[in-house]
Coordinates of N, CA and C and ligand atoms in Angstrom, one line a residue:
X7 N -7.7 5.8 9.2 CA -6.5 6.4 8.3 C -5.4 5.6 7.9
X8 N -5.5 5.4 6.9 CA -3.9 5.1 6.5 C -2.2 5.3 7.3
X9 N -1.5 4.0 8.1 CA -0.7 5.4 9.1 C 0.7 4.9 7.9
X10 N 1.5 6.2 8.5 CA 2.4 6.7 7.3 C 4.0 6.2 8.6
X11 N 4.7 4.8 7.4 CA 6.1 5.2 8.2 C 7.0 5.9 8.5
X12 N 7.7 6.3 9.7 CA 8.6 7.6 9.7 C 9.9 6.9 9.4
X13 N 10.9 7.2 8.7 CA 12.1 6.8 8.7 C 12.9 8.3 9.1
X14 N 13.7 7.6 10.4 CA 15.1 9.0 10.2 C 15.6 9.2 9.7
X15 N 16.8 9.8 9.5 CA 17.4 10.4 7.7 C 18.2 9.3 8.0
X16 N 18.7 8.7 8.8 CA 19.3 7.6 8.3 C 18.7 5.8 7.9
X17 N 17.7 6.5 7.9 CA 17.1 5.0 6.6 C 16.7 4.7 8.2
X18 N 16.5 4.2 8.8 CA 16.2 3.3 9.8 C 14.2 3.8 10.0
X19 N 13.8 3.2 10.6 CA 12.7 2.9 10.7 C 12.4 3.4 12.3
X20 N 11.6 4.9 12.6 CA 10.9 5.6 13.5 C 9.7 4.7 14.3
X21 N 8.9 5.7 13.8 CA 7.6 5.6 14.4 C 6.9 5.7 13.0
X22 N 5.2 5.0 13.8 CA 4.2 5.6 13.0 C 3.2 6.9 13.2
X23 N 2.9 8.0 12.1 CA 2.2 8.6 12.2 C 1.0 8.1 11.2
X24 N -0.4 9.3 11.1 CA -1.4 8.8 10.8 C -1.2 9.8 9.1
X25 N -1.6 9.8 8.0 CA -1.3 10.5 7.0 C -1.3 12.2 7.2
X26 N -2.1 12.2 7.7 CA -2.4 13.7 8.1 C -1.3 14.3 9.2
X27 N -0.4 14.1 9.6 CA 0.0 14.2 10.4 C 2.3 14.2 9.4
X28 N 2.1 12.7 8.6 CA 3.1 12.8 7.6 C 2.6 13.9 7.1
X29 N 2.6 14.7 6.9 CA 1.3 15.7 5.1 C 2.3 16.8 5.9
X30 N 1.8 17.0 7.2 CA 2.5 18.3 7.9 C 3.3 18.1 8.2
X31 N 4.4 17.3 8.4 CA 5.5 17.1 8.1 C 6.4 17.3 7.3
X32 N 5.9 17.1 6.0 CA 6.2 17.0 4.4 C 6.2 19.0 4.2
X33 N 4.7 19.1 4.6 CA 5.1 20.2 4.0 C 5.4 21.3 4.8
X34 N 6.2 21.0 6.2 CA 6.9 22.0 6.7 C 8.3 22.0 6.5
X35 N 9.0 21.1 5.5 CA 10.3 20.4 5.2 C 10.7 19.7 5.9
X36 N 9.9 19.1 7.5 CA 10.3 18.4 8.1 C 11.1 17.1 7.6
X37 N 10.0 16.8 6.6 CA 10.4 15.5 6.4 C 10.0 15.1 4.2
X38 N 10.8 14.1 3.7 CA 10.8 13.9 2.7 C 9.8 12.8 2.1
X39 N 9.2 12.3 1.1 CA 8.1 11.2 0.6 C 8.9 10.6 0.0
X40 N 9.5 9.7 0.5 CA 10.2 8.3 0.2 C 9.5 7.7 -0.8
X41 N 8.1 6.8 -0.3 CA 7.9 5.9 -0.9 C 5.7 7.3 -0.8
X42 N 5.0 6.6 -2.4 CA 4.0 7.2 -1.7 C 2.8 6.0 -2.7
X43 N 1.6 6.1 -2.3 CA 0.3 5.7 -3.6 C -0.2 6.2 -4.7
X44 N -0.2 5.4 -5.4 CA -1.0 5.2 -6.9 C -2.0 6.2 -6.1
X45 N -2.3 7.4 -5.5 CA -3.2 8.0 -6.0 C -2.7 9.6 -5.2
X46 N -3.6 10.1 -5.3 CA -3.3 12.1 -4.7 C -4.4 12.3 -3.4
X47 N -3.7 12.7 -2.4 CA -4.6 13.6 -1.2 C -5.3 15.1 -1.5
X48 N -6.2 15.6 -2.4 CA -6.7 16.7 -2.3 C -7.9 17.6 -1.5
X49 N -7.6 18.7 -1.3 CA -7.6 19.7 -0.6 C -8.5 20.5 -1.8
X50 N -9.2 21.5 -1.2 CA -9.8 22.7 -2.1 C -8.9 23.2 -3.2
X51 N -7.5 23.2 -2.1 CA -6.2 24.5 -3.1 C -5.3 23.5 -3.4
X52 N -5.1 22.1 -3.7 CA -4.0 21.2 -3.4 C -3.8 19.6 -4.4
X53 N -3.1 19.8 -4.4 CA -3.5 17.7 -4.8 C -2.0 18.0 -4.1
X54 N -1.9 16.5 -3.6 CA -0.8 15.7 -2.4 C -0.5 14.4 -2.7
X55 N 0.9 14.1 -3.0 CA 1.0 12.4 -3.8 C 0.7 12.1 -1.8
X56 N 0.3 11.0 -2.2 CA -0.3 9.9 -1.0 C 0.6 9.1 -0.9
X57 N 1.2 9.5 0.9 CA 2.4 9.4 1.1 C 2.4 8.0 2.0
X58 N 3.0 6.7 2.1 CA 3.3 5.5 2.6 C 4.6 5.1 3.8
X59 N 5.8 6.2 2.8 CA 6.8 6.2 3.7 C 7.5 7.6 3.9
X60 N 7.9 8.2 4.9 CA 8.5 9.7 5.0 C 9.9 9.6 5.3
X61 N 10.7 10.4 5.1 CA 12.6 10.4 5.8 C 12.2 11.6 6.6
X62 N 12.6 11.7 7.5 CA 12.7 13.1 8.1 C 14.2 13.7 7.7
X63 N 14.5 14.7 7.4 CA 15.9 15.1 6.4 C 16.7 15.6 7.6
X64 N 16.2 16.1 8.7 CA 17.2 15.8 10.2 C 17.4 14.4 10.9
X65 N 18.6 14.3 11.3 CA 18.6 12.9 12.2 C 18.1 12.9 13.8
X66 N 17.2 12.1 13.9 CA 16.8 12.1 15.4 C 17.2 10.8 16.2
X67 N 18.4 11.5 17.0 CA 18.8 10.7 18.4 C 17.6 10.4 18.9
X68 N 17.7 8.7 18.7 CA 16.7 7.4 19.6 C 17.4 6.7 20.9
X69 N 16.8 6.8 21.9 CA 17.4 6.5 22.7 C 16.6 4.9 22.5
X70 N 18.2 3.6 22.8 CA 17.4 2.1 22.5 C 16.5 2.2 23.2
X71 N 15.7 1.3 22.8 CA 13.7 1.1 23.3 C 14.2 -0.4 23.3
X72 N 14.1 -1.0 24.7 CA 14.1 -2.9 24.3 C 12.3 -2.7 24.1
X73 N 12.5 -4.1 23.6 CA 11.0 -4.6 22.4 C 10.4 -4.8 24.0
X74 N 9.4 -4.3 24.0 CA 8.4 -4.5 24.9 C 7.9 -6.3 24.9
X75 N 7.7 -6.9 25.5 CA 7.3 -8.9 25.5 C 5.8 -8.5 26.1
X76 N 5.0 -8.3 24.8 CA 3.3 -8.9 24.9 C 3.0 -10.0 24.3
X77 N 2.2 -10.4 24.0 CA 1.2 -11.2 23.6 C 1.4 -11.4 22.1
X78 N 0.9 -9.9 21.7 CA 0.9 -10.2 20.5 C 2.4 -10.0 19.6
X79 N 3.1 -9.2 20.7 CA 4.5 -9.4 19.9 C 5.1 -10.7 19.6
X80 N 4.9 -11.8 21.1 CA 4.9 -12.8 20.5 C 5.4 -13.7 19.6
X81 N 3.6 -13.1 19.0 CA 2.8 -13.3 17.9 C 3.5 -13.2 16.8
X82 N 3.9 -12.0 16.7 CA 4.5 -11.6 15.6 C 5.7 -11.6 15.3
X83 N 6.7 -12.0 16.8 CA 8.2 -12.6 15.9 C 8.1 -13.9 15.2
X84 N 6.5 -14.5 15.7 CA 6.9 -16.2 15.5 C 6.2 -16.2 14.7
X85 N 5.4 -15.2 13.7 CA 4.8 -15.5 12.5 C 3.4 -16.2 12.8
X86 N 3.0 -16.3 13.8 CA 1.9 -16.6 14.5 C 1.6 -18.3 14.2
X87 N 2.7 -19.2 14.6 CA 3.2 -19.7 14.2 C 3.6 -21.0 15.7
X88 N 2.6 -21.8 15.4 CA 3.3 -22.6 16.7 C 4.3 -23.0 16.7
X89 N 6.1 -22.6 17.4 CA 7.0 -23.1 17.4 C 7.2 -24.7 18.0
X90 N 6.6 -25.6 18.0 CA 6.5 -27.0 18.4 C 6.2 -27.8 17.0
X91 N 4.9 -27.1 16.2 CA 4.4 -28.0 15.5 C 4.0 -27.3 14.6
X92 N 4.1 -26.4 13.9 CA 3.6 -24.9 12.6 C 2.2 -25.3 12.6
X93 N 1.6 -25.6 13.2 CA 0.4 -24.9 13.2 C 0.3 -23.5 13.7
X94 N -1.3 -23.1 13.3 CA -1.3 -21.7 13.6 C -1.8 -21.8 15.3
X95 N -0.5 -20.9 15.6 CA -0.5 -20.6 17.0 C -1.5 -19.7 17.6
X96 N -2.2 -20.4 18.9 CA -3.4 -19.7 19.3 C -3.0 -19.2 21.1
X97 N -2.4 -19.7 21.4 CA -1.5 -19.1 23.2 C 0.0 -19.1 22.9
X98 N 0.5 -18.7 24.3 CA 1.8 -18.4 24.6 C 2.6 -19.6 25.5
X99 N 3.1 -20.0 25.2 CA 3.6 -20.8 25.7 C 5.4 -20.8 27.0
X100 N 5.6 -20.6 27.5 CA 7.0 -21.2 28.5 C 7.5 -21.9 28.3
X101 N 8.8 -21.8 27.5 CA 9.3 -23.5 27.1 C 9.7 -23.6 28.1
X102 N 10.4 -23.1 29.7 CA 10.6 -23.5 30.7 C 9.3 -23.2 32.1
X103 N 8.7 -23.7 31.8 CA 7.5 -24.1 32.9 C 7.7 -22.3 34.1
X104 N 6.9 -21.8 34.0 CA 6.9 -20.8 35.3 C 6.9 -21.7 37.1
X105 N 6.2 -22.7 36.4 CA 6.0 -23.3 37.9 C 7.2 -23.9 38.3
X106 N 8.8 -24.2 37.4 CA 9.5 -24.4 37.6 C 11.1 -23.6 37.3
X107 N 10.2 -22.8 37.4 CA 10.7 -21.5 37.6 C 11.4 -20.8 36.3
X108 N 10.9 -21.1 34.7 CA 10.7 -20.1 34.0 C 10.9 -18.7 33.7
X109 N 11.0 -18.1 33.3 CA 10.7 -16.4 33.7 C 10.4 -16.3 32.5
X110 N 9.6 -15.3 32.1 CA 8.4 -14.5 31.4 C 9.7 -13.7 30.2
X111 N 10.6 -14.2 29.9 CA 11.4 -13.1 29.3 C 11.5 -13.7 27.6
X112 N 12.1 -12.9 26.8 CA 11.6 -13.3 25.4 C 12.3 -15.2 24.9
X113 N 13.4 -15.1 25.8 CA 14.6 -16.3 26.0 C 13.3 -17.6 25.8
X114 N 12.1 -17.5 27.3 CA 11.7 -18.5 27.6 C 9.7 -18.5 26.9
X115 N 9.8 -17.7 26.0 CA 8.3 -17.3 26.0 C 8.0 -18.2 24.2
X116 N 7.1 -18.5 23.3 CA 6.8 -19.2 22.2 C 5.7 -19.2 22.0
X117 N 5.2 -19.0 20.7 CA 3.6 -18.7 20.1 C 3.2 -20.4 19.8
X118 N 2.1 -21.3 20.5 CA 2.2 -22.2 20.5 C 0.5 -22.6 20.1
X119 N 0.5 -23.6 19.4 CA -0.7 -23.7 18.9 C -1.7 -24.3 20.8
X120 N -2.8 -24.7 20.4 CA -3.5 -25.4 21.5 C -3.3 -26.5 22.0
X121 N -3.7 -26.6 21.2 CA -2.9 -28.5 21.3 C -1.6 -29.2 21.9
X122 N -0.6 -28.3 21.4 CA 0.7 -28.5 22.2 C 1.0 -27.8 23.2
X123 N 0.2 -27.1 23.3 CA 0.7 -26.3 24.8 C -0.1 -27.5 26.2
X124 N -1.7 -28.2 25.2 CA -2.0 -28.7 26.7 C -1.4 -30.0 27.0
X125 N -0.6 -30.9 25.3 CA 0.6 -31.5 25.2 C 0.8 -31.4 26.4
X126 N 1.9 -30.3 26.7 CA 3.3 -30.1 27.0 C 2.8 -29.9 28.3
X127 N 2.2 -28.5 28.8 CA 1.4 -28.7 30.5 C 2.8 -27.8 31.4
X128 N 3.2 -29.0 32.0 CA 3.6 -28.4 33.3 C 5.0 -28.9 32.9
X129 N 5.6 -29.2 31.9 CA 7.1 -29.8 31.3 C 7.5 -29.4 30.7
X130 N 9.2 -29.7 30.7 CA 9.6 -29.5 29.5 C 9.5 -30.0 28.2
X131 N 9.8 -29.2 26.7 CA 9.6 -29.3 25.6 C 10.4 -30.9 25.2
X132 N 11.7 -31.4 25.5 CA 11.7 -32.9 25.2 C 11.3 -34.0 26.6
X133 N 10.6 -33.4 27.6 CA 9.5 -34.3 28.7 C 8.4 -35.0 27.8
X134 N 8.0 -33.8 27.1 CA 6.7 -33.6 26.4 C 6.7 -34.1 24.8
X135 N 7.9 -34.6 24.5 CA 8.3 -35.3 23.1 C 8.2 -34.0 21.9
X136 N 8.5 -32.5 22.7 CA 8.0 -31.4 21.5 C 10.3 -31.1 21.7
X137 N 9.7 -30.1 20.2 CA 10.7 -29.8 19.8 C 10.6 -28.8 19.2
X138 N 11.1 -27.8 19.8 CA 11.1 -26.0 19.0 C 12.0 -25.9 17.8
X139 N 11.4 -25.5 16.9 CA 11.9 -25.2 15.6 C 12.7 -24.0 15.2
X140 N 12.8 -23.4 16.6 CA 13.9 -22.3 16.4 C 14.8 -21.9 18.0
X141 N 15.6 -21.3 18.2 CA 15.9 -20.9 19.9 C 15.7 -19.3 20.3
X142 N 14.2 -19.6 20.9 CA 13.3 -18.1 20.9 C 14.3 -16.8 21.5
X143 N 14.2 -16.1 21.0 CA 15.1 -14.7 21.2 C 14.4 -13.2 21.1
X144 N 15.4 -12.3 21.6 CA 14.8 -11.0 22.0 C 15.3 -10.7 20.4
X145 N 13.7 -9.6 19.6 CA 13.5 -9.5 18.7 C 13.9 -8.3 18.4
X146 N 14.2 -7.5 17.3 CA 15.0 -6.3 17.3 C 13.9 -5.3 18.1
X147 N 15.0 -4.3 18.4 CA 14.1 -3.3 18.6 C 12.6 -2.6 17.7
X148 N 12.3 -2.9 16.7 CA 11.3 -2.1 16.1 C 10.3 -3.4 15.7
X149 N 10.0 -4.2 16.4 CA 9.2 -5.4 16.3 C 7.7 -4.7 16.8
X150 N 8.2 -3.1 17.6 CA 6.9 -2.7 18.1 C 6.4 -2.3 16.8
X151 N 7.0 -1.8 15.4 CA 6.1 -1.2 14.3 C 5.1 -2.6 14.0
X152 N 5.4 -3.6 14.3 CA 4.9 -4.8 13.7 C 3.5 -4.7 14.4
X153 N 3.9 -4.6 15.5 CA 3.1 -5.6 16.7 C 2.2 -4.1 16.5
X154 N 2.6 -2.8 16.5 CA 0.9 -1.5 16.9 C 0.7 -1.3 15.3
X155 N 1.4 -2.3 13.8 CA 0.7 -1.2 13.1 C -0.6 -3.1 12.5
X156 N -1.4 -2.5 12.0 CA -2.5 -3.4 12.2 C -2.2 -4.7 10.5
X157 N -1.6 -3.9 10.4 CA -1.1 -4.3 8.6 C -0.1 -3.8 8.1
X158 N 1.1 -4.4 7.0 CA 2.4 -4.0 7.6 C 2.2 -3.6 5.7
X159 N 2.0 -2.5 5.0 CA 2.1 -1.8 3.8 C 3.2 -2.6 3.1
X160 N 3.6 -3.0 2.0 CA 4.5 -3.5 1.1 C 5.6 -2.7 0.7
X161 N 5.2 -1.2 1.0 CA 5.9 -0.6 0.7 C 7.3 -0.3 1.9
X162 N 7.1 -0.8 3.1 CA 7.7 -0.2 4.2 C 9.0 -1.4 4.4
X163 N 8.1 -2.6 4.1 CA 8.9 -3.8 3.7 C 10.9 -3.7 3.7
X164 N 11.2 -2.8 2.6 CA 12.5 -2.8 2.5 C 13.6 -2.4 3.6
X165 N 12.5 -1.2 4.0 CA 13.0 -0.3 5.4 C 13.3 -1.4 7.0
X166 N 11.8 -1.8 6.8 CA 12.4 -2.9 7.6 C 13.5 -4.4 8.0
X167 N 13.3 -4.6 6.7 CA 14.3 -5.4 6.3 C 15.6 -4.6 6.9
X168 N 16.0 -3.4 6.4 CA 17.3 -3.5 6.9 C 17.3 -2.6 7.6
X169 N 16.7 -2.8 8.6 CA 16.5 -2.2 9.9 C 16.8 -4.1 10.6
X170 N 16.7 -5.1 10.0 CA 16.5 -6.1 10.8 C 17.5 -6.8 10.4
X171 N 18.6 -6.3 9.9 CA 19.7 -6.8 9.0 C 20.5 -6.3 9.9
X172 N 20.3 -5.1 10.3 CA 21.6 -4.5 10.9 C 21.5 -3.7 12.2
Ligands
ZN224 ZN1 1.4 -27.1 17.9

């Protein structure tokens, strides 16, 4: 089932729910439909716009969530691109190798292709003649939306971008 992006009253992305749950929230007047597909959900008694983005009518206070560091989340942050050569990434590299005290933290992990990973081994990028495309950093805390969702629906993008900038 297609997922629906739920926005806080402030338009900040909150989470993803399935379509059924989204419709229940709207029917209970807890949320409004912001973006919809050019399609209808039909039941015996009614037709309902097919939502892709809904917004809660009340503000939910969300505690800060640190983006959890997972293999998938690193790939998403780095656009599935090797941070050394730009090829498609297939592995995760510790910039400062773990064997040399490098930590498993956002600032020390990057997506890398197998070739660069093999070339680098237990060396620093400079020692292996590799250069990082950009300095790795902890992503905005809503990267979980990207790593949780199989696909990002185009109608979500403006809301996710706002959050990225904000
Ligand atoms: Zn590479």
